[in-house]
PDB file of C-alpha atoms (C1' of nucleotides) in Angstrom:
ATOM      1  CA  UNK A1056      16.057  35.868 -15.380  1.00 93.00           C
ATOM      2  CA  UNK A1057      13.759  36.774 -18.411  1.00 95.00           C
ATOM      3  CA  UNK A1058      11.862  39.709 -18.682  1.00 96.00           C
ATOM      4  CA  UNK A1059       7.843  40.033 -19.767  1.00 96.00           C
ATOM      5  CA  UNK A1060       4.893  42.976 -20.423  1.00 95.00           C
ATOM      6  CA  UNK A1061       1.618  41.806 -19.853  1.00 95.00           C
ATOM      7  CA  UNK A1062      -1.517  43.860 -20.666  1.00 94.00           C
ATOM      8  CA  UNK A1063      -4.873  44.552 -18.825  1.00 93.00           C
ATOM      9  CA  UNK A1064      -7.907  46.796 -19.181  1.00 91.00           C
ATOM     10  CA  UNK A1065      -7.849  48.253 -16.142  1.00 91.00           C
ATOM     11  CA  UNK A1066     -11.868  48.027 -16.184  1.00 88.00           C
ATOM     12  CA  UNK A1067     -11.454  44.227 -16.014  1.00 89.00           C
ATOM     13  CA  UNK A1068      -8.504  43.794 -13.682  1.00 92.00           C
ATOM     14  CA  UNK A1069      -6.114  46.689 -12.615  1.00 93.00           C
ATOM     15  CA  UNK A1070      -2.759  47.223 -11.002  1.00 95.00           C
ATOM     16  CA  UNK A1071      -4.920  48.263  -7.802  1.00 95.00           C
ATOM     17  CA  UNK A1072      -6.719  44.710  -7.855  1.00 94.00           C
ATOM     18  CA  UNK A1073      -3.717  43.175  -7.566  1.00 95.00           C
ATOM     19  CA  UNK A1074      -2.290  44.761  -5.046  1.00 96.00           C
ATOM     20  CA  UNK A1075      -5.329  44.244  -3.169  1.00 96.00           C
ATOM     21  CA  UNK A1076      -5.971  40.353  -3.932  1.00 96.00           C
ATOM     22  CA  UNK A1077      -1.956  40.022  -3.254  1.00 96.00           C
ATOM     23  CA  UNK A1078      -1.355  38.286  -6.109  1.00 95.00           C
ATOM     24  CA  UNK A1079      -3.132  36.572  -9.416  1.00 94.00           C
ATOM     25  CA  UNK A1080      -3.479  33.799 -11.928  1.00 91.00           C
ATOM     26  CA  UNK A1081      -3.451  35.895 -15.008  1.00 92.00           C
ATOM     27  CA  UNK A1082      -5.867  33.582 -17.373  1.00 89.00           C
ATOM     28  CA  UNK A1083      -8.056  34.102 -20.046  1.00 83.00           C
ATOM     29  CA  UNK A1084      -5.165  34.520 -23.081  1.00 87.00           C
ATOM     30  CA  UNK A1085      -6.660  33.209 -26.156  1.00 86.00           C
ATOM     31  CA  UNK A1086      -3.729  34.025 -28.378  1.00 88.00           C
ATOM     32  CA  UNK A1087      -0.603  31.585 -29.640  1.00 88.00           C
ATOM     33  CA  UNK A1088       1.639  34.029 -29.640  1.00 90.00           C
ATOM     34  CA  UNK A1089       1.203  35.396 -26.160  1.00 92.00           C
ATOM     35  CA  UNK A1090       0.557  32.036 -24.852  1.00 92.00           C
ATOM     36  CA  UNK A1091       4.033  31.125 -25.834  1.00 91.00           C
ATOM     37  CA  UNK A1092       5.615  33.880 -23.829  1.00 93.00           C
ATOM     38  CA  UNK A1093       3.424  32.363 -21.034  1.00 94.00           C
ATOM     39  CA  UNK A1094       5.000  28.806 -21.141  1.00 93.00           C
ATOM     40  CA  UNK A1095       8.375  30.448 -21.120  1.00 94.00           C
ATOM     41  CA  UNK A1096       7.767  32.238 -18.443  1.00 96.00           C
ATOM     42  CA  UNK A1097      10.157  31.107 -15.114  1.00 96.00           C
ATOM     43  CA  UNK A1098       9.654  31.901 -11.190  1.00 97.00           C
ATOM     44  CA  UNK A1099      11.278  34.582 -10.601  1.00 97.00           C
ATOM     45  CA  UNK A1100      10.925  36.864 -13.718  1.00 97.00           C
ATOM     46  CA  UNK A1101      10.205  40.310 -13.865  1.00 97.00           C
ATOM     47  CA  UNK A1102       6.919  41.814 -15.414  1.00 96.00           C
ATOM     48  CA  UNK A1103       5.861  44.861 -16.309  1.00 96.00           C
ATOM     49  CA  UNK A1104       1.880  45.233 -15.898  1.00 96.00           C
ATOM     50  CA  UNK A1105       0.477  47.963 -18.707  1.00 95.00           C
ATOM     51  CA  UNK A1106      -2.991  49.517 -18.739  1.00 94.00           C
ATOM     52  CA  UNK A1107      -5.126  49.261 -22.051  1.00 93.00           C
ATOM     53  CA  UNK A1108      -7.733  51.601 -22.614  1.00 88.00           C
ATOM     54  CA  UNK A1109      -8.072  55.100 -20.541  1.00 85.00           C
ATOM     55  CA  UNK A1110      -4.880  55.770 -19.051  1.00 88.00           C
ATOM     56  CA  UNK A1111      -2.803  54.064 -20.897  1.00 93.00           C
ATOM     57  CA  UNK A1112       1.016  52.953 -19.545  1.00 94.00           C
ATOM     58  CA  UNK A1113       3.183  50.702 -17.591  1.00 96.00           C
ATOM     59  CA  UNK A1114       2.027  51.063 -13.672  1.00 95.00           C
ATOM     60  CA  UNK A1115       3.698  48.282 -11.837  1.00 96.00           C
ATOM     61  CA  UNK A1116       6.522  45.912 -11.555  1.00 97.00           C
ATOM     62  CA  UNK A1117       5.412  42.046 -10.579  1.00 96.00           C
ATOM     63  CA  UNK A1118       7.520  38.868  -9.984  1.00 97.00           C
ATOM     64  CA  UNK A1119       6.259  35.582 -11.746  1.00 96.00           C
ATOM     65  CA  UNK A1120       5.536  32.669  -8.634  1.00 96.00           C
ATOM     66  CA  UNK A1121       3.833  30.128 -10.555  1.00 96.00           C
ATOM     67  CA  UNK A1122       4.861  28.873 -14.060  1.00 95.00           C
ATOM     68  CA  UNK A1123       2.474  28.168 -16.695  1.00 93.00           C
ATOM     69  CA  UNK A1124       0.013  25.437 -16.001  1.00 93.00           C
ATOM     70  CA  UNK A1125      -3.689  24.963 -17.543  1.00 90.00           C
ATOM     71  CA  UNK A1126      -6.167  27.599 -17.626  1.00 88.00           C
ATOM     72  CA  UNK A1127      -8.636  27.099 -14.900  1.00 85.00           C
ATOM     73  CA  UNK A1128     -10.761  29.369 -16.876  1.00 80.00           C
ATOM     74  CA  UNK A1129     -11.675  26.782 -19.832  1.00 80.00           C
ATOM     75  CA  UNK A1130     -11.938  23.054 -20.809  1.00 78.00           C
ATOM     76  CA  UNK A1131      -9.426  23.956 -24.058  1.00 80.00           C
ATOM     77  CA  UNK A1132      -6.228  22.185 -23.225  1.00 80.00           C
ATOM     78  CA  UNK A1133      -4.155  24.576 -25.300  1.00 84.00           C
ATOM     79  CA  UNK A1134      -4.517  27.511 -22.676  1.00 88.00           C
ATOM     80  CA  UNK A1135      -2.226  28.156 -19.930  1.00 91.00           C
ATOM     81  CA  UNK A1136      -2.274  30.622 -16.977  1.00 93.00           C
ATOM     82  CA  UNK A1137       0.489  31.583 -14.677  1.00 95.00           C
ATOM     83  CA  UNK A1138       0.771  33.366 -11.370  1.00 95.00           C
ATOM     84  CA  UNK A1139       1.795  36.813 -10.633  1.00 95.00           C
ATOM     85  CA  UNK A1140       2.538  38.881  -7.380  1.00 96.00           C
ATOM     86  CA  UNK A1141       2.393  42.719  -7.538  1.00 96.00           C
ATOM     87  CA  UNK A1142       6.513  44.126  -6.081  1.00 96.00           C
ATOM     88  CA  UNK A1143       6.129  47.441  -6.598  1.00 95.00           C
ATOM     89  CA  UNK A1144       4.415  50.271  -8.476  1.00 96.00           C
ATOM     90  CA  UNK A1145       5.629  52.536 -11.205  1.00 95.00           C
ATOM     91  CA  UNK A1146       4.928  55.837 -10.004  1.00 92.00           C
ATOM     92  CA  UNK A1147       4.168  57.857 -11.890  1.00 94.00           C
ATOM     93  CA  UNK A1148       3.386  55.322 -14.240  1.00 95.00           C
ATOM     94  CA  UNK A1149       5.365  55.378 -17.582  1.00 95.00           C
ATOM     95  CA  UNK A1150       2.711  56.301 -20.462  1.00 94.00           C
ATOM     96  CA  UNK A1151       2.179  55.009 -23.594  1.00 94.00           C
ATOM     97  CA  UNK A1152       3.387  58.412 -25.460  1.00 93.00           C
ATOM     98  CA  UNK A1153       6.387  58.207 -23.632  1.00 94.00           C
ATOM     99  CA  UNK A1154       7.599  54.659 -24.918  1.00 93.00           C
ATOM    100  CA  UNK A1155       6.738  55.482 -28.340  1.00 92.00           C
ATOM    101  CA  UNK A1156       8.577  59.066 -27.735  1.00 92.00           C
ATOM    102  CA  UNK A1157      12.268  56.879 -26.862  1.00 92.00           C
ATOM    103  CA  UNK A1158      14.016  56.139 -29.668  1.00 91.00           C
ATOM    104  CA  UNK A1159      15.893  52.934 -27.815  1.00 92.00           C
ATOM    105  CA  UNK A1160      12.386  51.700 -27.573  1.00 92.00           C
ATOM    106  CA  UNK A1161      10.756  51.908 -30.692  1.00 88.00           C
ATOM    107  CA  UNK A1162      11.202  47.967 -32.073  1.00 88.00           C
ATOM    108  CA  UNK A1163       9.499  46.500 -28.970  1.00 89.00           C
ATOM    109  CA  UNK A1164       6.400  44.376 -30.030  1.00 83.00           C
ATOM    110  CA  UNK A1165       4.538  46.735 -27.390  1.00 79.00           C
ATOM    111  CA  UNK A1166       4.682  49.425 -30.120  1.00 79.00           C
ATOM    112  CA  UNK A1167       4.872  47.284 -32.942  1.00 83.00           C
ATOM    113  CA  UNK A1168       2.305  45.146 -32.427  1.00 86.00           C
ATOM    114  CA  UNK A1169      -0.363  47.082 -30.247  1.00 84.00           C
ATOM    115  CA  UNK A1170      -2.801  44.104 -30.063  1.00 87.00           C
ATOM    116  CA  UNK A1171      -0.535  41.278 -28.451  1.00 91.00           C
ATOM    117  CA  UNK A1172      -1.117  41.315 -24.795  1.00 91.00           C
ATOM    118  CA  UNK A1173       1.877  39.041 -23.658  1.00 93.00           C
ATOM    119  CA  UNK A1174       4.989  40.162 -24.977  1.00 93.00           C
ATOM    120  CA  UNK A1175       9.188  39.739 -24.025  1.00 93.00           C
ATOM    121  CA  UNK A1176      11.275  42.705 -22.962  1.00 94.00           C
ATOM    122  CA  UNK A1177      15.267  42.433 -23.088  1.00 94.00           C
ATOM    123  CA  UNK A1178      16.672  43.730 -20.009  1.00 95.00           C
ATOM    124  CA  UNK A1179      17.953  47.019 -21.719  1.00 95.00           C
ATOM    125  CA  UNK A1180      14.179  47.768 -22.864  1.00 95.00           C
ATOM    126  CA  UNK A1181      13.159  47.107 -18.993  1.00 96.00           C
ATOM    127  CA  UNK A1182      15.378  48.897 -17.636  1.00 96.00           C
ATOM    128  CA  UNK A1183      14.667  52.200 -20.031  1.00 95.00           C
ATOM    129  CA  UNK A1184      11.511  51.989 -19.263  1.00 95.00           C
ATOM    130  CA  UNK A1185      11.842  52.120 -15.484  1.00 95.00           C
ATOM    131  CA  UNK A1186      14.333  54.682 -15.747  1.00 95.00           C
ATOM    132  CA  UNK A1187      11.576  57.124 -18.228  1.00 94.00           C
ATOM    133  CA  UNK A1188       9.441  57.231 -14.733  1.00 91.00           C
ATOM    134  CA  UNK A1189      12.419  58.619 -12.920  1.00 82.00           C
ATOM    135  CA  UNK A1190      12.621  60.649 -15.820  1.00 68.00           C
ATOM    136  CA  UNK A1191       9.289  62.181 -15.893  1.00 54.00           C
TER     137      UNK A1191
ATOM    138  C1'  DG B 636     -17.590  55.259 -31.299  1.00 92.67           C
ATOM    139  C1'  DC B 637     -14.793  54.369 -35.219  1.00 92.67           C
ATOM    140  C1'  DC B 638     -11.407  52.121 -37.668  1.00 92.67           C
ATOM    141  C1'  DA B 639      -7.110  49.623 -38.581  1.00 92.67           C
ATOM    142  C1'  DA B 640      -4.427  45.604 -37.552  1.00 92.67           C
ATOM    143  C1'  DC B 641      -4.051  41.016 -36.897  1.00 92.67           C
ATOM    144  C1'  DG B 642      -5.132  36.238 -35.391  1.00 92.67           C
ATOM    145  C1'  DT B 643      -8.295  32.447 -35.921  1.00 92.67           C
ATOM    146  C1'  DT B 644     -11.664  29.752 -38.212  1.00 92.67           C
ATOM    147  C1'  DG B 645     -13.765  27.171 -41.736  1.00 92.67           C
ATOM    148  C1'  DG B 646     -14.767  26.075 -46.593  1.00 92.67           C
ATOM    149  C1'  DC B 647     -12.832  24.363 -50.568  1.00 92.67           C
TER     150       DC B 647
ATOM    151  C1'  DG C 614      -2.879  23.570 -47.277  1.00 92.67           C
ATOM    152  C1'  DC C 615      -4.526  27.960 -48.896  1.00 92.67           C
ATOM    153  C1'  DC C 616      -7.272  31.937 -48.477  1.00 92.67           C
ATOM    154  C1'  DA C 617     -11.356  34.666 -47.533  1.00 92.67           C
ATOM    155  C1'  DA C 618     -14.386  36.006 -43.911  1.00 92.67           C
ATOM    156  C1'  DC C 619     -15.052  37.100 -39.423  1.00 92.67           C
ATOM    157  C1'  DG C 620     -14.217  38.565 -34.612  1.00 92.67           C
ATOM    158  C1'  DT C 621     -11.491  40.925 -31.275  1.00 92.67           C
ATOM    159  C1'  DT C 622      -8.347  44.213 -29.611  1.00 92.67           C
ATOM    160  C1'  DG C 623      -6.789  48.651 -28.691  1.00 92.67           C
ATOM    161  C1'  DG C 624      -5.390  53.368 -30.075  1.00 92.67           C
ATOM    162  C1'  DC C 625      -7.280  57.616 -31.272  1.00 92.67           C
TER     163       DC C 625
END
DNA sequence: GCCAACGTTGGC
DNA sequence: GCCAACGTTGGC
């Protein structure tokens, strides 16, 4: 069981879409690095779903049910999508300010590299960051 | 709306 | 194969 953070702007496709659609093929990653995670990605894994933009923070739990496979959404052969399915929201949803305010989480690429929008958790950094809702 | 960070592209 | 230029992302 591996762990995962994937971004979205909420303007383009939010936790609330996906709860209502029932599940998604998140597509449309244009970056090595996060297409890596992608293809390492294995049914079953956790992942964290964060909000860009307005509102920014980590507002639901989903399970990976598809691995990677190619991206519907272009012809380019080097781009992979996966599925997701939403198991539960974060409420209230774990903010931005309060990842970069706990110390135990201040080396995840989340924080240290804000632009990456597919990015590996260990379990310890999951489970923090579930427990700073409980917190909160 | 601005600006910094970073990844990708293309010329040499 | 290197490096400069450019585009995009995302926090503030």
């Amino acid at each position: 069981m591996n762990y995962w953070l994937v971004k979205s702007e909420p303007g383009t496709y939010s936790w609330d879409d996906l709860i209502r659609d029932g599940s998604t093929f998140w597509d449309g990653v244009r970056n090595f690095a996060a297409r890596n995670h992608m293809q390492a990605m294995k049914k079953g894994d956790q992942v964290l779903y964060y909000h860009s933009g307005k509102d920014k923070g980590v507002v639901g739990v989903c399970e990976l049910i598809r691995e990677a496979y190619p991206d519907p959404s272009t012809d380019d052969e080097r781009f992979v999508a996966v599925d997701l399915k939403p198991l539960r929201a974060i409420d209230p949803p774990v903010s931005l300010t309060a990842i970069k305010g706990e110390p135990s989480l201040a080396q995840i690429m989340l924080v240290r590299q804000g632009r990456l929008s597919v990015m590996p958790l260990e379990k310890a950094e999951f489970d923090t960051i579930l427990a700073l809702s409980q917190k909160s």
